């Protein structure tokens, strides 16, 4: 009985630590969403935009026991890959997705980025990951991740980032609100390039996986 009581005390302490970490991760995640929302309103999200190579980016955790959450990312990645135009490529973020996707999609795999979620994610880290992804030159990137809704609920989400040419075509067709603004400084293409890079970094910096 004494050993059972000790186990109960340890379990209660672990619950307190987990609740504290979850609260901190949730607050950081909710604040980081403020980065990407204005970009979505400006550039829109056009998953069906025609393009050349599509880079699929499943984002999972590196550790933890939330198998169902990571499996959902893997399932959506397979669906997006099968419905993509042409030959899709893939950059996997996180150990959990790597274990389930790397063999099946070995011919599509361009990069595997690990240990990003083992420590608190910063925008600098997200920017470095963005540079690696964009270095492959895909004309469209689709980030697949779980959007945190509550402790027991995550919503699978696919966010699309286009190339400069893709955003210019979307603006010409009125598919985003970019041309509604007056611009000063760099030219249209240069500004769209900066915004596309910033949007991808912001999506990776949301860090919903940390709440898993």
CSV table of N, CA and C in Angstrom, one decimal, residues 5-173:
chain,number,residue,atom,x,y,z
A,5,UNK,N,0.9,4.4,-2.7
A,5,UNK,CA,0.7,5.8,-2.3
A,5,UNK,C,1.9,6.6,-2.9
A,6,UNK,N,3.1,6.1,-2.9
A,6,UNK,CA,4.2,6.8,-3.5
A,6,UNK,C,4.0,7.0,-5.0
A,7,UNK,N,3.5,6.0,-5.7
A,7,UNK,CA,3.3,6.1,-7.1
A,7,UNK,C,2.2,7.2,-7.4
A,8,UNK,N,1.2,7.2,-6.5
A,8,UNK,CA,0.1,8.2,-6.7
A,8,UNK,C,0.7,9.6,-6.5
A,9,UNK,N,1.6,9.8,-5.6
A,9,UNK,CA,2.2,11.1,-5.4
A,9,UNK,C,3.1,11.5,-6.6
A,10,UNK,N,3.8,10.6,-7.2
A,10,UNK,CA,4.7,10.8,-8.3
A,10,UNK,C,3.8,11.2,-9.5
A,11,UNK,N,2.7,10.4,-9.7
A,11,UNK,CA,1.8,10.7,-10.8
A,11,UNK,C,1.2,12.1,-10.7
A,12,UNK,N,0.8,12.5,-9.5
A,12,UNK,CA,0.2,13.8,-9.3
A,12,UNK,C,1.2,14.9,-9.6
A,13,UNK,N,2.4,14.7,-9.2
A,13,UNK,CA,3.5,15.7,-9.5
A,13,UNK,C,3.7,15.8,-11.0
A,14,UNK,N,3.7,14.6,-11.7
A,14,UNK,CA,3.9,14.6,-13.1
A,14,UNK,C,2.8,15.4,-13.8
A,15,UNK,N,1.5,15.2,-13.3
A,15,UNK,CA,0.4,15.9,-13.9
A,15,UNK,C,0.5,17.4,-13.8
A,16,UNK,N,1.0,17.8,-12.6
A,16,UNK,CA,1.2,19.3,-12.4
A,16,UNK,C,2.2,19.8,-13.3
A,17,UNK,N,3.3,19.1,-13.5
A,17,UNK,CA,4.4,19.6,-14.4
A,17,UNK,C,3.9,19.6,-15.9
A,18,UNK,N,3.1,18.6,-16.3
A,18,UNK,CA,2.6,18.5,-17.6
A,18,UNK,C,1.6,19.7,-17.9
A,19,UNK,N,0.7,19.9,-16.9
A,19,UNK,CA,-0.2,21.0,-17.0
A,19,UNK,C,0.4,22.4,-17.1
A,20,UNK,N,1.5,22.6,-16.4
A,20,UNK,CA,2.3,23.8,-16.4
A,20,UNK,C,2.9,24.0,-17.8
A,21,UNK,N,3.5,22.9,-18.3
A,21,UNK,CA,4.2,23.0,-19.6
A,21,UNK,C,3.2,23.2,-20.7
A,22,UNK,N,2.0,22.6,-20.6
A,22,UNK,CA,1.0,22.8,-21.6
A,22,UNK,C,0.5,24.2,-21.7
A,23,UNK,N,0.3,24.8,-20.5
A,23,UNK,CA,-0.2,26.2,-20.4
A,23,UNK,C,0.8,27.1,-21.1
A,24,UNK,N,2.1,26.9,-20.8
A,24,UNK,CA,3.1,27.8,-21.4
A,24,UNK,C,3.2,27.6,-22.9
A,25,UNK,N,3.1,26.4,-23.4
A,25,UNK,CA,3.2,26.1,-24.8
A,25,UNK,C,1.9,26.6,-25.5
A,26,UNK,N,0.8,26.5,-24.8
A,26,UNK,CA,-0.5,27.0,-25.4
A,26,UNK,C,-0.5,28.5,-25.6
A,27,UNK,N,0.0,29.2,-24.6
A,27,UNK,CA,0.1,30.7,-24.6
A,27,UNK,C,1.0,31.2,-25.7
A,28,UNK,N,2.1,30.5,-25.9
A,28,UNK,CA,3.1,30.9,-26.9
A,28,UNK,C,2.5,30.6,-28.3
A,29,UNK,N,1.8,29.5,-28.4
A,29,UNK,CA,1.2,29.1,-29.7
A,29,UNK,C,0.2,30.1,-30.1
A,30,UNK,N,-0.7,30.5,-29.2
A,30,UNK,CA,-1.8,31.4,-29.5
A,30,UNK,C,-1.2,32.8,-29.9
A,31,UNK,N,-0.2,33.2,-29.3
A,31,UNK,CA,0.5,34.5,-29.6
A,31,UNK,C,1.1,34.4,-31.0
A,32,UNK,N,1.7,33.3,-31.3
A,32,UNK,CA,2.4,33.1,-32.6
A,32,UNK,C,1.4,33.1,-33.8
A,33,UNK,N,0.1,32.8,-33.6
A,33,UNK,CA,-0.8,32.8,-34.6
A,33,UNK,C,-1.1,34.2,-35.2
A,34,UNK,N,-0.8,35.2,-34.3
A,34,UNK,CA,-1.0,36.6,-34.8
A,34,UNK,C,0.0,37.0,-35.9
A,35,UNK,N,1.0,36.2,-36.1
A,35,UNK,CA,2.0,36.5,-37.2
A,35,UNK,C,1.4,36.1,-38.5
A,36,UNK,N,0.7,35.0,-38.6
A,36,UNK,CA,0.3,34.4,-39.9
A,36,UNK,C,-1.0,34.9,-40.3
A,37,UNK,N,-1.9,35.3,-39.4
A,37,UNK,CA,-3.3,35.7,-39.8
A,37,UNK,C,-3.3,36.9,-40.8
A,38,UNK,N,-2.5,38.0,-40.6
A,38,UNK,CA,-2.5,39.1,-41.6
A,38,UNK,C,-2.0,38.6,-42.9
A,39,UNK,N,-1.1,37.7,-43.0
A,39,UNK,CA,-0.5,37.2,-44.2
A,39,UNK,C,-1.6,36.4,-45.0
A,40,UNK,N,-2.4,35.6,-44.2
A,40,UNK,CA,-3.4,34.9,-44.9
A,40,UNK,C,-4.5,35.8,-45.5
A,41,UNK,N,-4.8,36.9,-44.8
A,41,UNK,CA,-5.8,37.8,-45.3
A,41,UNK,C,-5.2,38.6,-46.6
A,42,UNK,N,-3.9,38.8,-46.6
A,42,UNK,CA,-3.3,39.5,-47.7
A,42,UNK,C,-3.0,38.7,-48.9
A,43,UNK,N,-2.4,37.5,-48.7
A,43,UNK,CA,-2.0,36.6,-49.8
A,43,UNK,C,-3.0,35.5,-50.0
A,44,UNK,N,-3.9,35.2,-49.1
A,44,UNK,CA,-4.9,34.2,-49.2
A,44,UNK,C,-4.2,32.8,-49.1
A,45,UNK,N,-5.0,31.8,-49.2
A,45,UNK,CA,-4.5,30.4,-49.2
A,45,UNK,C,-5.2,29.6,-50.4
A,46,UNK,N,-4.4,29.3,-51.4
A,46,UNK,CA,-4.9,28.8,-52.6
A,46,UNK,C,-4.3,27.4,-52.8
A,47,UNK,N,-4.8,26.4,-52.2
A,47,UNK,CA,-4.2,25.0,-52.3
A,47,UNK,C,-4.3,24.4,-53.7
A,48,UNK,N,-5.3,24.9,-54.5
A,48,UNK,CA,-5.5,24.3,-55.8
A,48,UNK,C,-4.8,25.0,-56.9
A,49,UNK,N,-4.0,26.0,-56.5
A,49,UNK,CA,-3.3,26.8,-57.6
A,49,UNK,C,-2.3,25.8,-58.4
A,50,UNK,N,-2.4,26.0,-59.7
A,50,UNK,CA,-1.5,25.1,-60.5
A,50,UNK,C,-0.1,25.5,-60.4
A,51,UNK,N,0.8,24.6,-60.4
A,51,UNK,CA,2.2,24.8,-60.2
A,51,UNK,C,3.0,23.7,-60.8
A,52,UNK,N,4.3,23.9,-60.7
A,52,UNK,CA,5.2,22.8,-61.1
A,52,UNK,C,5.4,21.8,-60.0
A,53,UNK,N,6.6,21.8,-59.4
A,53,UNK,CA,6.8,20.9,-58.3
A,53,UNK,C,6.1,21.4,-57.0
A,54,UNK,N,5.5,20.5,-56.3
A,54,UNK,CA,4.9,20.8,-55.0
A,54,UNK,C,5.7,20.2,-53.9
A,55,UNK,N,6.1,21.0,-52.9
A,55,UNK,CA,6.8,20.5,-51.7
A,55,UNK,C,5.8,20.2,-50.6
A,56,UNK,N,5.7,19.0,-50.2
A,56,UNK,CA,4.8,18.6,-49.1
A,56,UNK,C,5.6,18.6,-47.8
A,57,UNK,N,5.1,19.3,-46.8
A,57,UNK,CA,5.9,19.4,-45.5
A,57,UNK,C,5.1,19.0,-44.3
A,58,UNK,N,5.1,17.7,-44.0
A,58,UNK,CA,4.4,17.2,-42.8
A,58,UNK,C,5.2,17.6,-41.6
A,59,UNK,N,4.5,18.2,-40.6
A,59,UNK,CA,5.1,18.6,-39.4
A,59,UNK,C,4.6,17.8,-38.2
A,60,UNK,N,5.5,17.1,-37.6
A,60,UNK,CA,5.1,16.2,-36.4
A,60,UNK,C,6.0,16.5,-35.2
A,61,UNK,N,5.8,15.8,-34.1
A,61,UNK,CA,6.6,16.0,-33.0
A,61,UNK,C,7.8,15.1,-33.1
A,62,UNK,N,8.8,15.4,-32.2
A,62,UNK,CA,10.0,14.5,-32.2
A,62,UNK,C,9.9,13.5,-31.1
A,63,UNK,N,9.1,13.7,-30.1
A,63,UNK,CA,8.9,12.8,-29.0
A,63,UNK,C,7.5,12.8,-28.5
A,64,UNK,N,7.2,12.0,-27.4
A,64,UNK,CA,5.9,12.0,-26.9
A,64,UNK,C,5.1,10.8,-27.3
A,65,UNK,N,3.9,10.6,-26.6
A,65,UNK,CA,3.1,9.4,-26.8
A,65,UNK,C,1.8,9.7,-27.6
A,66,UNK,N,1.7,10.8,-28.2
A,66,UNK,CA,0.5,11.2,-28.9
A,66,UNK,C,0.5,10.6,-30.3
A,67,UNK,N,0.4,9.3,-30.4
A,67,UNK,CA,0.5,8.7,-31.7
A,67,UNK,C,-0.6,9.0,-32.7
A,68,UNK,N,-1.8,9.2,-32.2
A,68,UNK,CA,-2.9,9.5,-33.0
A,68,UNK,C,-2.8,10.9,-33.7
A,69,UNK,N,-2.2,11.8,-33.0
A,69,UNK,CA,-2.0,13.2,-33.6
A,69,UNK,C,-1.0,13.1,-34.7
A,70,UNK,N,0.1,12.5,-34.5
A,70,UNK,CA,1.1,12.4,-35.6
A,70,UNK,C,0.6,11.5,-36.8
A,71,UNK,N,-0.2,10.5,-36.5
A,71,UNK,CA,-0.7,9.6,-37.5
A,71,UNK,C,-1.6,10.4,-38.4
A,72,UNK,N,-2.4,11.3,-37.9
A,72,UNK,CA,-3.3,12.2,-38.7
A,72,UNK,C,-2.5,13.0,-39.7
A,73,UNK,N,-1.4,13.6,-39.2
A,73,UNK,CA,-0.5,14.3,-40.2
A,73,UNK,C,0.0,13.4,-41.3
A,74,UNK,N,0.4,12.2,-40.9
A,74,UNK,CA,0.9,11.3,-41.9
A,74,UNK,C,-0.2,10.9,-43.0
A,75,UNK,N,-1.4,10.7,-42.5
A,75,UNK,CA,-2.6,10.3,-43.4
A,75,UNK,C,-2.9,11.5,-44.3
A,76,UNK,N,-2.9,12.7,-43.8
A,76,UNK,CA,-3.2,13.8,-44.7
A,76,UNK,C,-2.1,14.1,-45.7
A,77,UNK,N,-0.8,13.8,-45.3
A,77,UNK,CA,0.3,13.9,-46.2
A,77,UNK,C,0.2,13.0,-47.3
A,78,UNK,N,-0.3,11.8,-47.1
A,78,UNK,CA,-0.4,10.8,-48.1
A,78,UNK,C,-1.5,11.2,-49.1
A,79,UNK,N,-2.6,11.8,-48.6
A,79,UNK,CA,-3.7,12.3,-49.4
A,79,UNK,C,-3.3,13.4,-50.3
A,80,UNK,N,-2.6,14.4,-49.7
A,80,UNK,CA,-2.1,15.6,-50.4
A,80,UNK,C,-1.1,15.1,-51.5
A,81,UNK,N,-0.2,14.2,-51.2
A,81,UNK,CA,0.8,13.7,-52.1
A,81,UNK,C,0.1,13.1,-53.3
A,82,UNK,N,-0.9,12.2,-53.1
A,82,UNK,CA,-1.6,11.5,-54.2
A,82,UNK,C,-2.4,12.4,-55.1
A,83,UNK,N,-2.8,13.6,-54.5
A,83,UNK,CA,-3.7,14.5,-55.3
A,83,UNK,C,-2.9,15.7,-55.9
A,84,UNK,N,-1.6,15.7,-55.7
A,84,UNK,CA,-0.7,16.8,-56.2
A,84,UNK,C,-0.5,16.7,-57.7
A,85,UNK,N,-0.4,17.8,-58.4
A,85,UNK,CA,0.0,17.8,-59.8
A,85,UNK,C,1.4,17.3,-60.0
A,86,UNK,N,1.7,16.6,-61.0
A,86,UNK,CA,3.1,16.2,-61.3
A,86,UNK,C,3.7,15.3,-60.2
A,87,UNK,N,5.0,15.4,-60.1
A,87,UNK,CA,5.7,14.6,-59.1
A,87,UNK,C,6.0,15.4,-57.9
A,88,UNK,N,5.3,15.2,-56.8
A,88,UNK,CA,5.6,15.9,-55.6
A,88,UNK,C,6.9,15.6,-54.9
A,89,UNK,N,7.4,16.5,-54.1
A,89,UNK,CA,8.6,16.2,-53.3
A,89,UNK,C,8.2,16.4,-51.8
A,90,UNK,N,9.0,16.0,-50.9
A,90,UNK,CA,8.6,16.0,-49.5
A,90,UNK,C,9.8,16.4,-48.6
A,91,UNK,N,9.5,17.3,-47.6
A,91,UNK,CA,10.5,17.6,-46.6
A,91,UNK,C,9.8,17.3,-45.3
A,92,UNK,N,10.3,16.3,-44.5
A,92,UNK,CA,9.6,15.9,-43.3
A,92,UNK,C,10.3,16.7,-42.1
A,93,UNK,N,9.4,17.2,-41.2
A,93,UNK,CA,9.8,17.9,-40.0
A,93,UNK,C,9.3,17.0,-38.8
A,94,UNK,N,10.2,16.5,-38.1
A,94,UNK,CA,9.8,15.7,-36.9
A,94,UNK,C,10.1,14.2,-37.0
A,95,UNK,N,10.5,13.6,-35.9
A,95,UNK,CA,10.9,12.2,-35.9
A,95,UNK,C,9.7,11.3,-36.1
A,96,UNK,N,8.5,11.7,-35.6
A,96,UNK,CA,7.4,10.8,-35.7
A,96,UNK,C,6.9,10.6,-37.1
A,97,UNK,N,6.9,11.7,-37.9
A,97,UNK,CA,6.5,11.5,-39.3
A,97,UNK,C,7.5,10.8,-40.1
A,98,UNK,N,8.8,11.1,-39.8
A,98,UNK,CA,9.9,10.4,-40.5
A,98,UNK,C,9.8,8.9,-40.4
A,99,UNK,N,9.4,8.4,-39.2
A,99,UNK,CA,9.3,6.9,-39.0
A,99,UNK,C,8.2,6.3,-39.9
A,100,UNK,N,7.2,7.1,-40.2
A,100,UNK,CA,6.1,6.5,-41.0
A,100,UNK,C,6.1,6.8,-42.5
A,101,UNK,N,6.9,7.8,-42.9
A,101,UNK,CA,6.8,8.3,-44.3
A,101,UNK,C,8.1,8.1,-45.1
A,102,UNK,N,9.3,8.0,-44.4
A,102,UNK,CA,10.5,8.0,-45.1
A,102,UNK,C,10.7,6.8,-46.0
A,103,UNK,N,10.2,5.6,-45.6
A,103,UNK,CA,10.4,4.5,-46.5
A,103,UNK,C,9.4,4.5,-47.7
A,104,UNK,N,8.2,4.8,-47.4
A,104,UNK,CA,7.2,4.8,-48.4
A,104,UNK,C,7.4,5.9,-49.5
A,105,UNK,N,8.0,7.0,-49.1
A,105,UNK,CA,8.2,8.1,-50.0
A,105,UNK,C,9.7,8.5,-50.1
A,106,UNK,N,10.5,7.4,-50.1
A,106,UNK,CA,11.9,7.6,-50.2
A,106,UNK,C,12.3,8.3,-51.5
A,107,UNK,N,11.6,8.0,-52.6
A,107,UNK,CA,12.0,8.6,-53.9
A,107,UNK,C,11.6,10.1,-53.9
A,108,UNK,N,10.6,10.5,-53.1
A,108,UNK,CA,10.2,11.9,-53.1
A,108,UNK,C,10.9,12.8,-52.0
A,109,UNK,N,11.6,12.1,-51.1
A,109,UNK,CA,12.1,12.7,-50.0
A,109,UNK,C,13.3,13.6,-50.3
A,110,UNK,N,13.3,14.9,-49.9
A,110,UNK,CA,14.4,15.8,-50.2
A,110,UNK,C,15.1,16.2,-48.9
A,111,UNK,N,14.4,16.2,-47.8
A,111,UNK,CA,15.1,16.6,-46.5
A,111,UNK,C,14.3,16.0,-45.3
A,112,UNK,N,15.0,15.7,-44.3
A,112,UNK,CA,14.4,15.3,-43.0
A,112,UNK,C,15.0,16.2,-41.9
A,113,UNK,N,14.1,17.0,-41.2
A,113,UNK,CA,14.6,17.9,-40.2
A,113,UNK,C,14.1,17.5,-38.9
A,114,UNK,N,15.0,17.1,-38.0
A,114,UNK,CA,14.7,16.6,-36.7
A,114,UNK,C,15.1,17.5,-35.6
A,115,UNK,N,14.5,17.2,-34.4
A,115,UNK,CA,14.9,17.9,-33.1
A,115,UNK,C,14.4,19.3,-33.1
A,116,UNK,N,13.5,19.7,-34.0
A,116,UNK,CA,13.1,21.1,-33.9
A,116,UNK,C,12.1,21.4,-32.8
A,117,UNK,N,11.3,20.4,-32.4
A,117,UNK,CA,10.3,20.6,-31.3
A,117,UNK,C,10.8,20.0,-30.0
A,118,UNK,N,12.0,19.6,-29.9
A,118,UNK,CA,12.5,19.1,-28.6
A,118,UNK,C,12.8,20.3,-27.6
A,119,UNK,N,13.1,21.4,-28.2
A,119,UNK,CA,13.3,22.6,-27.4
A,119,UNK,C,12.3,23.7,-27.8
A,120,UNK,N,12.1,24.7,-27.0
A,120,UNK,CA,11.1,25.7,-27.4
A,120,UNK,C,11.4,26.3,-28.7
A,121,UNK,N,10.5,26.3,-29.6
A,121,UNK,CA,10.7,26.8,-31.0
A,121,UNK,C,10.7,28.3,-31.0
A,122,UNK,N,11.7,28.9,-31.7
A,122,UNK,CA,11.9,30.3,-31.9
A,122,UNK,C,11.7,30.6,-33.4
A,123,UNK,N,11.5,31.9,-33.7
A,123,UNK,CA,11.3,32.3,-35.1
A,123,UNK,C,12.6,32.2,-35.8
A,124,UNK,N,13.7,32.3,-35.2
A,124,UNK,CA,15.0,32.1,-35.8
A,124,UNK,C,15.2,30.7,-36.3
A,125,UNK,N,14.7,29.7,-35.5
A,125,UNK,CA,14.8,28.3,-35.9
A,125,UNK,C,13.8,28.0,-37.0
A,126,UNK,N,12.6,28.6,-37.0
A,126,UNK,CA,11.7,28.5,-38.1
A,126,UNK,C,12.2,29.1,-39.4
A,127,UNK,N,12.9,30.2,-39.2
A,127,UNK,CA,13.5,30.8,-40.4
A,127,UNK,C,14.6,29.9,-41.1
A,128,UNK,N,15.4,29.3,-40.2
A,128,UNK,CA,16.4,28.4,-40.7
A,128,UNK,C,15.8,27.2,-41.5
A,129,UNK,N,14.7,26.6,-40.9
A,129,UNK,CA,14.0,25.5,-41.6
A,129,UNK,C,13.4,26.0,-42.9
A,130,UNK,N,12.9,27.2,-42.9
A,130,UNK,CA,12.4,27.8,-44.1
A,130,UNK,C,13.4,27.9,-45.2
A,131,UNK,N,14.6,28.3,-44.9
A,131,UNK,CA,15.7,28.4,-45.8
A,131,UNK,C,16.0,27.1,-46.4
A,132,UNK,N,16.0,26.0,-45.6
A,132,UNK,CA,16.3,24.7,-46.1
A,132,UNK,C,15.2,24.2,-47.1
A,133,UNK,N,14.0,24.5,-46.8
A,133,UNK,CA,12.9,24.1,-47.6
A,133,UNK,C,12.9,24.8,-48.9
A,134,UNK,N,13.0,26.2,-48.9
A,134,UNK,CA,13.0,27.0,-50.1
A,134,UNK,C,14.2,26.8,-50.9
A,135,UNK,N,15.3,26.3,-50.3
A,135,UNK,CA,16.5,26.0,-51.1
A,135,UNK,C,16.3,24.9,-52.2
A,136,UNK,N,15.2,24.1,-52.1
A,136,UNK,CA,14.9,23.1,-53.0
A,136,UNK,C,14.2,23.6,-54.3
A,137,UNK,N,13.7,24.9,-54.2
A,137,UNK,CA,13.2,25.5,-55.4
A,137,UNK,C,11.8,25.1,-55.9
A,138,UNK,N,11.0,24.5,-55.0
A,138,UNK,CA,9.6,24.1,-55.3
A,138,UNK,C,8.8,25.3,-55.6
A,139,UNK,N,7.8,25.2,-56.5
A,139,UNK,CA,7.0,26.4,-56.8
A,139,UNK,C,5.8,26.5,-55.9
A,140,UNK,N,5.5,25.4,-55.1
A,140,UNK,CA,4.4,25.5,-54.1
A,140,UNK,C,4.8,24.6,-53.0
A,141,UNK,N,4.6,25.2,-51.8
A,141,UNK,CA,4.8,24.4,-50.5
A,141,UNK,C,3.5,24.2,-49.8
A,142,UNK,N,3.3,23.0,-49.3
A,142,UNK,CA,2.1,22.8,-48.5
A,142,UNK,C,2.5,22.2,-47.1
A,143,UNK,N,2.2,23.0,-46.1
A,143,UNK,CA,2.6,22.6,-44.7
A,143,UNK,C,1.4,21.9,-44.1
A,144,UNK,N,1.6,20.7,-43.6
A,144,UNK,CA,0.5,19.9,-43.0
A,144,UNK,C,0.8,19.7,-41.6
A,145,UNK,N,-0.1,20.2,-40.7
A,145,UNK,CA,0.2,20.2,-39.3
A,145,UNK,C,-1.2,20.1,-38.6
A,146,UNK,N,-1.1,19.8,-37.3
A,146,UNK,CA,-2.3,19.8,-36.4
A,146,UNK,C,-2.5,21.1,-35.8
A,147,UNK,N,-3.7,21.7,-36.0
A,147,UNK,CA,-4.0,23.0,-35.4
A,147,UNK,C,-4.7,22.8,-34.0
A,148,UNK,N,-4.1,23.3,-33.0
A,148,UNK,CA,-4.5,23.0,-31.6
A,148,UNK,C,-5.9,23.7,-31.4
A,149,UNK,N,-6.9,23.0,-30.9
A,149,UNK,CA,-8.2,23.6,-30.5
A,149,UNK,C,-8.4,23.4,-29.0
A,150,UNK,N,-8.1,22.3,-28.5
A,150,UNK,CA,-8.3,22.1,-27.0
A,150,UNK,C,-7.3,21.0,-26.6
A,151,UNK,N,-7.3,20.6,-25.3
A,151,UNK,CA,-6.4,19.6,-24.8
A,151,UNK,C,-6.7,18.3,-25.5
A,152,UNK,N,-7.9,18.0,-25.9
A,152,UNK,CA,-8.3,16.7,-26.5
A,152,UNK,C,-8.7,16.9,-28.0
A,153,UNK,N,-8.4,18.0,-28.6
A,153,UNK,CA,-8.9,18.2,-30.0
A,153,UNK,C,-7.9,19.0,-30.8
A,154,UNK,N,-7.5,18.4,-31.9
A,154,UNK,CA,-6.6,19.0,-32.9
A,154,UNK,C,-7.3,18.9,-34.3
A,155,UNK,N,-7.1,20.0,-35.1
A,155,UNK,CA,-7.7,20.0,-36.4
A,155,UNK,C,-6.6,19.9,-37.5
A,156,UNK,N,-6.6,18.8,-38.3
A,156,UNK,CA,-5.6,18.7,-39.3
A,156,UNK,C,-5.7,19.9,-40.3
A,157,UNK,N,-4.6,20.5,-40.6
A,157,UNK,CA,-4.6,21.7,-41.5
A,157,UNK,C,-3.6,21.6,-42.6
A,158,UNK,N,-3.9,22.1,-43.7
A,158,UNK,CA,-3.0,22.2,-44.9
A,158,UNK,C,-2.9,23.6,-45.3
A,159,UNK,N,-1.7,24.2,-45.1
A,159,UNK,CA,-1.5,25.6,-45.4
A,159,UNK,C,-0.6,25.7,-46.6
A,160,UNK,N,-1.0,26.5,-47.6
A,160,UNK,CA,-0.2,26.6,-48.9
A,160,UNK,C,0.6,27.9,-49.0
A,161,UNK,N,1.8,27.8,-49.4
A,161,UNK,CA,2.7,28.9,-49.7
A,161,UNK,C,3.1,28.8,-51.2
A,162,UNK,N,2.8,29.8,-52.0
A,162,UNK,CA,3.2,29.8,-53.4
A,162,UNK,C,4.5,30.5,-53.7
A,163,UNK,N,5.0,30.3,-54.9
A,163,UNK,CA,6.2,31.0,-55.3
A,163,UNK,C,5.8,32.4,-55.7
A,164,UNK,N,6.8,33.3,-56.0
A,164,UNK,CA,6.6,34.6,-56.4
A,164,UNK,C,5.6,34.7,-57.6
A,165,UNK,N,5.9,33.8,-58.6
A,165,UNK,CA,5.1,33.7,-59.8
A,165,UNK,C,3.7,33.3,-59.5
A,166,UNK,N,3.5,32.4,-58.5
A,166,UNK,CA,2.2,31.9,-58.1
A,166,UNK,C,1.4,33.1,-57.5
A,167,UNK,N,2.0,33.8,-56.6
A,167,UNK,CA,1.3,35.0,-56.0
A,167,UNK,C,1.0,36.1,-57.0
A,168,UNK,N,1.9,36.3,-57.9
A,168,UNK,CA,1.6,37.3,-58.9
A,168,UNK,C,0.4,36.9,-59.8
A,169,UNK,N,0.4,35.7,-60.2
A,169,UNK,CA,-0.8,35.2,-61.0
A,169,UNK,C,-2.1,35.3,-60.2
A,170,UNK,N,-2.0,34.9,-58.9
A,170,UNK,CA,-3.2,35.0,-58.0
A,170,UNK,C,-3.7,36.4,-57.9
A,171,UNK,N,-2.7,37.4,-57.8
A,171,UNK,CA,-3.1,38.8,-57.7
A,171,UNK,C,-3.7,39.3,-59.0
A,172,UNK,N,-3.2,38.9,-60.1
A,172,UNK,CA,-3.7,39.3,-61.4
A,172,UNK,C,-5.1,38.7,-61.6
A,173,UNK,N,-5.4,37.6,-61.0
A,173,UNK,CA,-6.8,37.0,-61.2
A,173,UNK,C,-7.7,37.4,-60.0
